Short mmCIF file of C-alpha atoms in Angstrom, two decimals:
data_model
loop_
_atom_site.label_atom_id
_atom_site.label_comp_id
_atom_site.label_asym_id
_atom_site.label_seq_id
_atom_site.Cartn_x
_atom_site.Cartn_y
_atom_site.Cartn_z
CA LEU A 223 -53.07 23.49 -22.92
CA PHE A 224 -56.58 22.79 -21.25
CA ARG A 225 -57.89 25.86 -23.23
CA CYS A 226 -56.59 24.44 -26.44
CA GLU A 227 -58.56 21.13 -25.57
CA ARG A 228 -61.68 22.70 -24.82
CA MET A 229 -61.44 24.47 -28.30
CA LEU A 230 -60.60 21.17 -29.93
CA VAL A 231 -63.40 19.46 -28.38
CA ALA A 232 -65.78 22.50 -29.31
CA CYS A 233 -64.58 22.03 -32.86
CA SER A 234 -65.16 18.51 -33.04
CA LEU A 235 -68.85 18.97 -32.40
CA LEU A 236 -69.67 20.85 -35.45
CA PRO A 237 -72.17 19.22 -37.54
CA SER A 238 -70.77 17.39 -40.36
CA SER A 239 -72.34 16.88 -43.76
CA SER A 240 -70.26 14.11 -45.07
CA ASN A 241 -68.96 10.52 -44.09
CA ASN A 242 -66.20 10.56 -46.30
CA TYR A 243 -63.01 11.46 -44.27
CA ARG A 244 -60.51 11.70 -47.22
CA SER A 245 -59.16 14.94 -46.73
CA SER A 246 -59.31 16.14 -50.25
CA SER A 247 -63.26 15.87 -50.53
CA LEU A 248 -64.06 17.39 -46.99
CA PRO A 249 -65.85 20.71 -46.78
CA PRO A 250 -63.64 23.44 -44.93
CA TYR A 251 -65.58 22.91 -41.58
CA SER A 252 -65.37 18.91 -41.65
CA LYS A 253 -61.65 19.44 -42.32
CA LEU A 254 -61.51 21.25 -39.10
CA VAL A 255 -63.52 18.38 -37.43
CA PHE A 256 -61.10 15.79 -38.74
CA LEU A 257 -58.05 17.68 -37.64
CA THR A 258 -59.29 18.60 -34.10
CA THR A 259 -60.31 14.93 -33.67
CA ALA A 260 -56.91 13.64 -34.42
CA MET A 261 -55.14 16.34 -32.36
CA LEU A 262 -57.07 15.63 -29.08
CA PRO A 263 -55.00 12.65 -27.94
CA LEU A 264 -51.67 14.66 -28.69
CA PHE A 265 -53.07 17.52 -26.40
CA ARG A 266 -54.23 15.25 -23.64
CA PHE A 267 -50.60 13.61 -23.49
CA LEU A 268 -49.16 17.12 -23.39
CA ILE A 269 -51.26 18.00 -20.48
CA GLY A 270 -50.14 14.93 -18.53
CA ILE A 271 -46.38 15.77 -19.03
CA ALA A 272 -47.29 19.31 -17.74
CA LEU A 273 -49.04 18.05 -14.62
CA VAL A 274 -46.46 15.38 -13.88
CA SER A 275 -43.60 18.05 -14.44
CA THR A 276 -45.20 20.61 -12.10
CA SER A 277 -45.85 18.06 -9.33
CA SER A 278 -42.13 16.89 -9.60
CA LEU A 279 -41.05 20.54 -9.27
CA VAL A 280 -43.12 21.51 -6.23
CA SER A 281 -41.87 18.17 -4.49
CA ASN A 282 -38.34 19.17 -5.14
CA VAL A 283 -38.96 22.56 -3.91
CA ALA A 284 -40.17 20.97 -0.65
CA ILE A 285 -37.30 18.64 -0.46
CA VAL A 286 -34.67 21.36 -0.18
CA GLU A 287 -36.33 23.20 2.79
CA ALA A 288 -33.61 21.73 5.05
CA SER A 289 -33.10 24.68 7.58
CA ASN A 290 -34.15 23.81 11.17
CA PHE A 291 -34.19 26.42 14.31
CA SER A 292 -34.17 23.51 16.74
CA LYS A 293 -31.67 21.23 15.33
CA ALA A 294 -27.89 21.84 14.96
CA HIS A 295 -26.11 22.30 11.83
CA ALA A 296 -24.13 19.18 10.28
CA HIS A 297 -20.77 20.69 11.19
CA THR A 298 -19.25 23.60 13.16
CA GLY A 299 -17.28 25.34 10.28
CA LYS A 300 -15.83 24.53 6.96
CA VAL A 301 -14.76 28.06 5.68
CA GLU A 302 -12.17 29.57 7.51
CA PRO A 303 -13.61 32.38 9.53
CA PHE A 304 -12.29 36.19 9.18
CA SER A 305 -10.19 38.21 11.76
CA PRO A 306 -11.37 41.51 12.58
CA GLY A 307 -9.03 44.61 11.50
CA ASP A 308 -7.82 46.60 8.72
CA PRO A 309 -7.06 44.43 5.42
CA LYS A 310 -4.21 46.63 4.80
CA ILE A 311 -4.78 46.89 1.04
CA LYS A 312 -2.67 49.34 -0.81
CA LEU A 313 -4.59 51.22 -3.47
CA ASP A 314 -2.87 52.31 -6.84
CA GLY A 315 -3.95 55.23 -9.02
CA LYS A 316 -6.37 52.89 -11.02
CA ALA A 317 -8.10 51.73 -7.93
CA THR A 318 -8.49 55.41 -6.57
CA SER A 319 -9.85 56.55 -9.94
CA ILE A 320 -12.63 53.45 -9.81
CA LEU A 321 -13.61 54.59 -6.27
CA LYS A 322 -13.60 58.23 -6.88
CA ALA A 323 -16.06 57.52 -9.83
CA GLY A 324 -18.37 55.97 -7.28
CA LYS A 325 -17.89 52.34 -8.44
CA PRO A 326 -16.95 49.51 -6.20
CA TYR A 327 -13.06 48.03 -6.55
CA GLN A 328 -12.58 44.51 -6.41
CA THR A 329 -9.22 42.64 -5.29
CA GLN A 330 -7.87 39.63 -3.62
CA VAL A 331 -6.62 39.21 -0.06
CA GLN A 332 -4.65 36.29 1.14
CA SER A 333 -6.27 33.47 3.17
CA GLY A 334 -4.52 30.61 4.28
CA ASP A 335 -3.13 28.96 0.96
CA GLY A 336 -5.46 30.82 -1.21
CA GLY A 337 -7.24 33.98 -1.60
CA ARG A 338 -10.54 35.67 -1.08
CA GLY A 339 -12.50 38.20 -2.98
CA LEU A 340 -12.59 41.62 -1.31
CA VAL A 341 -14.75 44.75 -2.63
CA ILE A 342 -13.80 48.27 -1.59
CA GLN A 343 -16.46 51.09 -1.80
CA ASP A 344 -16.41 54.82 -1.14
CA VAL A 345 -19.69 56.18 0.44
CA ASP A 346 -20.64 59.83 0.76
CA ALA A 347 -21.93 59.49 4.21
CA PRO A 348 -20.11 59.36 7.84
CA THR A 349 -19.15 56.14 9.34
CA HIS A 350 -21.67 56.13 11.96
CA VAL A 351 -24.40 56.46 9.22
CA VAL A 352 -22.68 53.46 7.41
CA TRP A 353 -22.81 51.54 10.80
CA ASP A 354 -26.38 52.11 11.49
CA ARG A 355 -27.20 50.64 8.01
CA ILE A 356 -25.17 47.57 8.37
CA LEU A 357 -26.26 46.79 11.94
CA ASP A 358 -29.84 47.36 10.91
CA PHE A 359 -30.35 43.49 10.66
CA ASP A 360 -34.19 43.59 11.25
CA ASN A 361 -34.68 45.70 8.07
CA TYR A 362 -32.58 43.90 5.55
CA GLY A 363 -35.64 42.64 3.84
CA GLY A 364 -36.28 46.21 2.52
CA MET A 365 -32.57 46.84 1.72
CA VAL A 366 -30.53 43.92 0.79
CA PRO A 367 -31.11 42.18 -2.71
CA LYS A 368 -32.68 38.84 -2.49
CA CYS A 369 -33.46 39.13 1.11
CA PHE A 370 -37.18 39.12 1.87
CA GLU A 371 -36.95 38.39 5.63
CA SER A 372 -34.45 39.32 8.39
CA LYS A 373 -34.95 39.02 12.30
CA ASN A 374 -32.60 39.25 15.12
CA TYR A 375 -33.47 36.30 17.78
CA LYS A 376 -30.53 36.86 20.42
CA ILE A 377 -28.21 39.58 21.33
CA ILE A 378 -25.19 38.92 23.89
CA ASP A 379 -23.47 42.05 25.34
CA HIS A 380 -19.65 41.76 25.97
CA LYS A 381 -17.08 43.84 27.93
CA PRO A 382 -14.23 44.48 25.31
CA THR A 383 -10.99 43.05 26.77
CA LYS A 384 -7.63 41.89 25.21
CA ALA A 385 -8.72 38.39 26.43
CA ASN A 386 -11.82 38.30 23.77
CA ASN A 387 -10.02 40.56 21.21
CA PHE A 388 -12.10 43.42 22.05
CA LEU A 389 -15.40 41.88 21.16
CA GLU A 390 -18.50 44.14 22.04
CA LYS A 391 -21.57 42.31 21.03
CA GLU A 392 -22.91 39.18 19.37
CA ILE A 393 -26.06 39.24 17.21
CA PHE A 394 -27.86 36.41 16.12
CA THR A 395 -29.90 36.68 13.13
CA ARG A 396 -32.35 34.53 11.13
CA MET A 397 -32.32 35.42 7.26
CA LYS A 398 -34.12 34.36 4.25
CA VAL A 399 -33.09 34.79 0.62
CA GLY A 400 -35.18 34.12 -2.53
CA PHE A 401 -34.56 32.89 -5.95
CA PRO A 402 -36.88 31.73 -8.72
CA MET A 403 -38.56 28.64 -7.11
CA LEU A 404 -36.08 28.60 -4.61
CA LYS A 405 -36.01 30.17 -1.02
CA LEU A 406 -32.96 29.64 1.52
CA GLU A 407 -33.09 30.15 5.19
CA TYR A 408 -29.99 30.43 7.14
CA PHE A 409 -28.80 31.65 10.89
CA VAL A 410 -25.92 33.86 11.14
CA ARG A 411 -23.77 34.96 14.14
CA HIS A 412 -22.34 38.31 13.93
CA PHE A 413 -19.24 39.64 16.02
CA VAL A 414 -19.24 43.42 16.77
CA TYR A 415 -15.40 44.84 17.01
CA ILE A 416 -16.44 48.57 16.12
CA GLN A 417 -14.73 50.27 18.83
CA HIS A 418 -11.25 48.75 18.72
CA HIS A 419 -11.14 46.94 15.21
CA LYS A 420 -13.62 49.04 13.27
CA ALA A 421 -14.97 45.55 11.84
CA LEU A 422 -17.64 43.09 12.13
CA THR A 423 -17.40 39.63 11.20
CA TRP A 424 -19.91 36.65 10.94
CA THR A 425 -20.10 33.00 10.76
CA LEU A 426 -23.49 30.66 10.69
CA ASP A 427 -24.83 29.85 14.15
CA TYR A 428 -23.86 26.29 14.17
CA THR A 429 -26.35 25.54 16.69
CA LYS A 430 -29.22 26.01 14.02
CA GLU A 431 -29.30 24.04 10.83
CA SER A 432 -28.96 26.37 7.80
CA ASP A 433 -29.72 25.90 4.20
CA PHE A 434 -26.02 26.98 3.54
CA ASP A 435 -23.22 24.70 4.08
CA ASP A 436 -21.21 27.26 5.33
CA SER A 437 -20.86 31.06 5.51
CA CYS A 438 -18.56 33.56 6.78
CA GLY A 439 -18.03 37.19 6.20
CA TYR A 440 -16.47 40.52 7.03
CA TRP A 441 -17.10 44.33 7.09
CA TYR A 442 -14.31 47.10 7.90
CA ILE A 443 -15.51 50.53 7.99
CA ALA A 444 -12.98 53.50 7.96
CA PRO A 445 -13.18 57.09 7.70
CA HIS A 446 -12.33 58.22 4.23
CA PRO A 447 -8.80 59.61 3.98
CA ASP A 448 -9.94 62.67 1.94
CA ASN A 449 -12.81 63.49 3.91
CA PRO A 450 -12.98 61.64 7.23
CA GLU A 451 -15.92 63.76 8.97
CA GLU A 452 -18.29 63.02 5.80
CA LYS A 453 -17.11 60.19 3.99
CA THR A 454 -16.30 56.45 4.48
CA ARG A 455 -14.45 53.95 2.92
CA LEU A 456 -15.75 50.26 3.49
CA TYR A 457 -14.27 46.89 2.80
CA TYR A 458 -16.22 43.81 2.19
CA SER A 459 -15.40 39.87 1.81
CA VAL A 460 -17.41 36.81 2.23
CA GLY A 461 -16.81 33.18 1.97
CA VAL A 462 -19.79 30.77 1.01
CA SER A 463 -20.02 27.08 0.85
CA MET A 464 -23.29 25.60 -0.93
CA PHE A 465 -24.78 22.07 -0.78
CA ASP A 466 -24.84 19.99 -4.04
CA TRP A 467 -28.44 20.24 -4.44
CA VAL A 468 -28.38 24.07 -4.80
CA PRO A 469 -28.50 25.27 -8.31
CA LYS A 470 -25.26 26.67 -9.90
CA PHE A 471 -26.93 29.92 -10.71
CA VAL A 472 -27.38 30.77 -7.03
CA VAL A 473 -23.80 29.32 -6.32
CA ASP A 474 -22.56 31.79 -8.78
CA PHE A 475 -24.56 34.74 -7.43
CA MET A 476 -23.40 34.13 -3.90
CA SER A 477 -19.79 33.76 -4.77
CA SER A 478 -19.40 36.64 -7.24
CA LYS A 479 -22.18 39.21 -7.84
CA ALA A 480 -23.34 39.23 -4.05
CA LEU A 481 -19.81 41.00 -3.38
CA THR A 482 -20.59 44.02 -5.19
CA ASP A 483 -24.50 43.79 -4.45
CA ALA A 484 -23.41 44.10 -0.66
CA THR A 485 -21.44 47.16 -0.98
CA ALA A 486 -23.92 48.85 -3.35
CA TRP A 487 -26.91 48.66 -1.00
CA VAL A 488 -25.06 50.00 1.84
CA LYS A 489 -23.80 52.88 -0.13
CA LYS A 490 -27.37 53.66 -1.52
CA PHE A 491 -29.13 53.43 1.71
CA SER A 492 -26.45 55.25 3.54
CA GLU A 493 -26.26 58.21 1.38
CA ILE A 494 -30.02 58.34 1.33
CA GLU A 495 -29.98 58.55 5.12
CA TRP A 496 -27.01 61.08 5.43
CA ALA A 497 -28.90 63.29 2.72
CA LYS A 498 -31.94 63.42 5.26
CA GLU A 499 -29.66 64.38 7.87
CA VAL A 500 -28.11 67.11 6.22
CA ALA A 501 -31.59 68.50 4.82
CA LYS A 502 -32.57 68.61 8.61
CA GLY A 503 -29.40 70.70 9.36
CA GLY A 504 -27.19 67.86 10.53
CA THR A 505 -24.00 68.87 8.64
CA SER A 506 -21.83 67.39 11.49
CA ARG A 507 -21.30 64.11 13.05
CA SER A 508 -22.45 65.29 16.41
CA SER A 509 -25.78 66.84 14.94
CA SER A 510 -26.58 63.68 13.01
CA ALA A 511 -26.28 61.68 16.03
CA GLY A 512 -28.17 63.76 18.07
CA ALA A 513 -31.01 63.85 15.55
CA GLN A 514 -30.93 60.11 15.52
CA VAL A 515 -31.01 59.84 19.14
CA LYS A 516 -33.96 62.48 19.34
CA ASN A 517 -35.98 60.71 16.49
CA LYS A 518 -35.74 57.11 17.01
CA GLY A 519 -32.68 56.06 19.24
CA PRO A 520 -29.95 53.92 18.33
CA LEU A 521 -30.62 50.44 16.88
CA PHE A 522 -29.14 49.01 19.97
CA ALA A 523 -26.85 50.77 22.54
CA LEU A 524 -23.31 50.31 21.61
CA PRO A 525 -21.37 51.73 24.77
CA PHE A 526 -18.60 54.02 23.13
CA PHE A 527 -21.45 55.50 20.62
CA GLY A 528 -23.95 55.78 23.54
CA ASN A 529 -21.58 57.56 25.85
CA LYS A 530 -20.22 60.13 23.10
CA MET A 531 -23.48 60.84 21.72
CA LYS A 532 -24.97 61.37 25.18
CA GLN A 533 -21.88 63.74 26.02
CA GLU A 534 -22.19 65.56 22.63
CA GLU A 535 -25.90 66.20 23.20
CA GLU A 536 -25.39 67.50 26.68
CA GLU A 537 -22.75 69.92 25.56
CA ARG A 538 -25.02 71.04 22.71
CA LEU A 539 -27.98 71.71 25.11
CA ALA A 540 -25.53 73.53 27.50
CA ARG A 541 -24.47 75.84 24.63
CA GLU A 542 -27.94 76.46 23.56
CA ALA A 543 -28.89 77.33 27.13
CA ALA A 544 -25.92 79.57 27.73
CA GLU A 545 -26.74 81.45 24.33
CA LYS A 546 -30.35 81.78 25.15
CA ALA A 547 -29.67 83.25 28.72
CA ALA A 548 -27.08 85.70 27.08
CA MET A 549 -29.66 86.83 24.71
CA GLU A 550 -32.36 87.36 27.22
CA ALA A 551 -30.05 89.20 29.49
CA GLN A 552 -28.83 91.44 26.51
CA ALA A 553 -32.45 91.90 25.78
CA ALA A 554 -33.39 93.00 29.31
CA LEU A 555 -30.42 95.36 29.23
CA GLU A 556 -31.46 97.10 26.13
CA GLU A 557 -35.17 97.48 27.47
CA LYS A 558 -34.03 99.22 30.53
CA LYS A 559 -31.84 101.50 28.40
CA LYS A 560 -35.13 102.36 26.49
CA LEU A 561 -36.85 103.00 29.69
CA PHE A 562 -34.33 105.29 31.09
CA VAL A 563 -34.19 107.26 27.95
CA VAL A 564 -38.03 107.80 27.84
CA ARG A 565 -38.11 108.73 31.52
CA ALA A 566 -35.13 111.17 31.06
CA GLY A 567 -36.98 112.83 28.30
CA PHE A 568 -40.28 113.50 30.38
CA ARG A 569 -38.15 115.41 32.99
#
């Protein structure tokens, strides 16, 4: 609009050879002067509206920045949290066909008096690779759609017992998601139950104020029934409550599309990572885990993974040492035989 006004002003400064402003009698350039002079007030009015609208929009964006790391949330939970464990979903022929095609299958699970959406996805990678992607919260910004920042701010280790439902670890993560003209920050408390329940659940960290009214979710990761060593079947569900000021398109995304997007990014990056391991010769669980420990170490030490990987690595090194010693002994024996034959020939 500013450019249009400058053009109109320039046109209005053209020399005029007539003082007669009747349109029919004006020469071509004088008609242009007449029109541009008449349109200047309109363009200035439109510029004013644009400036006011932009100012109002910016102020509204500033108002919705409600998150606060130092302030507690308004409540301690509205959405019913998930329980860890097998969802016990029976898959019919149609569901199996969808999964074999590499697509996510959506269904419903019972929750209280209603139901929750659940997505199932098959992944061409072992379970430990899938868990590594899901637990890599610090790198969600490069993997998860709409997430542009994610960082753990606290980790609490637990000894799994029956009293705490075999809870192994709590991971507290600060996440930020972005939409057009809107950024939301929220604080998540993850509960890790991998060893006993093969699951991870989460709620908001209610000691921090989030831009989500509430959020709870659930992962269940199981070896694939057809190929448990190299494939995974994962289950995902989430429950979200948004404040009234959040636009409807954001609410729709978080309640529907986010379900399939979540399983899609896990599938994509798990299969990429597994392909790298296979290319390096990691065609089994032990070799892949060994390569991960050697290259960069685990994301954080889960006790059952750490002990098992350490044991597998020690066994592998022992086998390699034994094979090397046997080969050296065989080579020494062959050398002695050759030397004996040569000496016998000279006699």
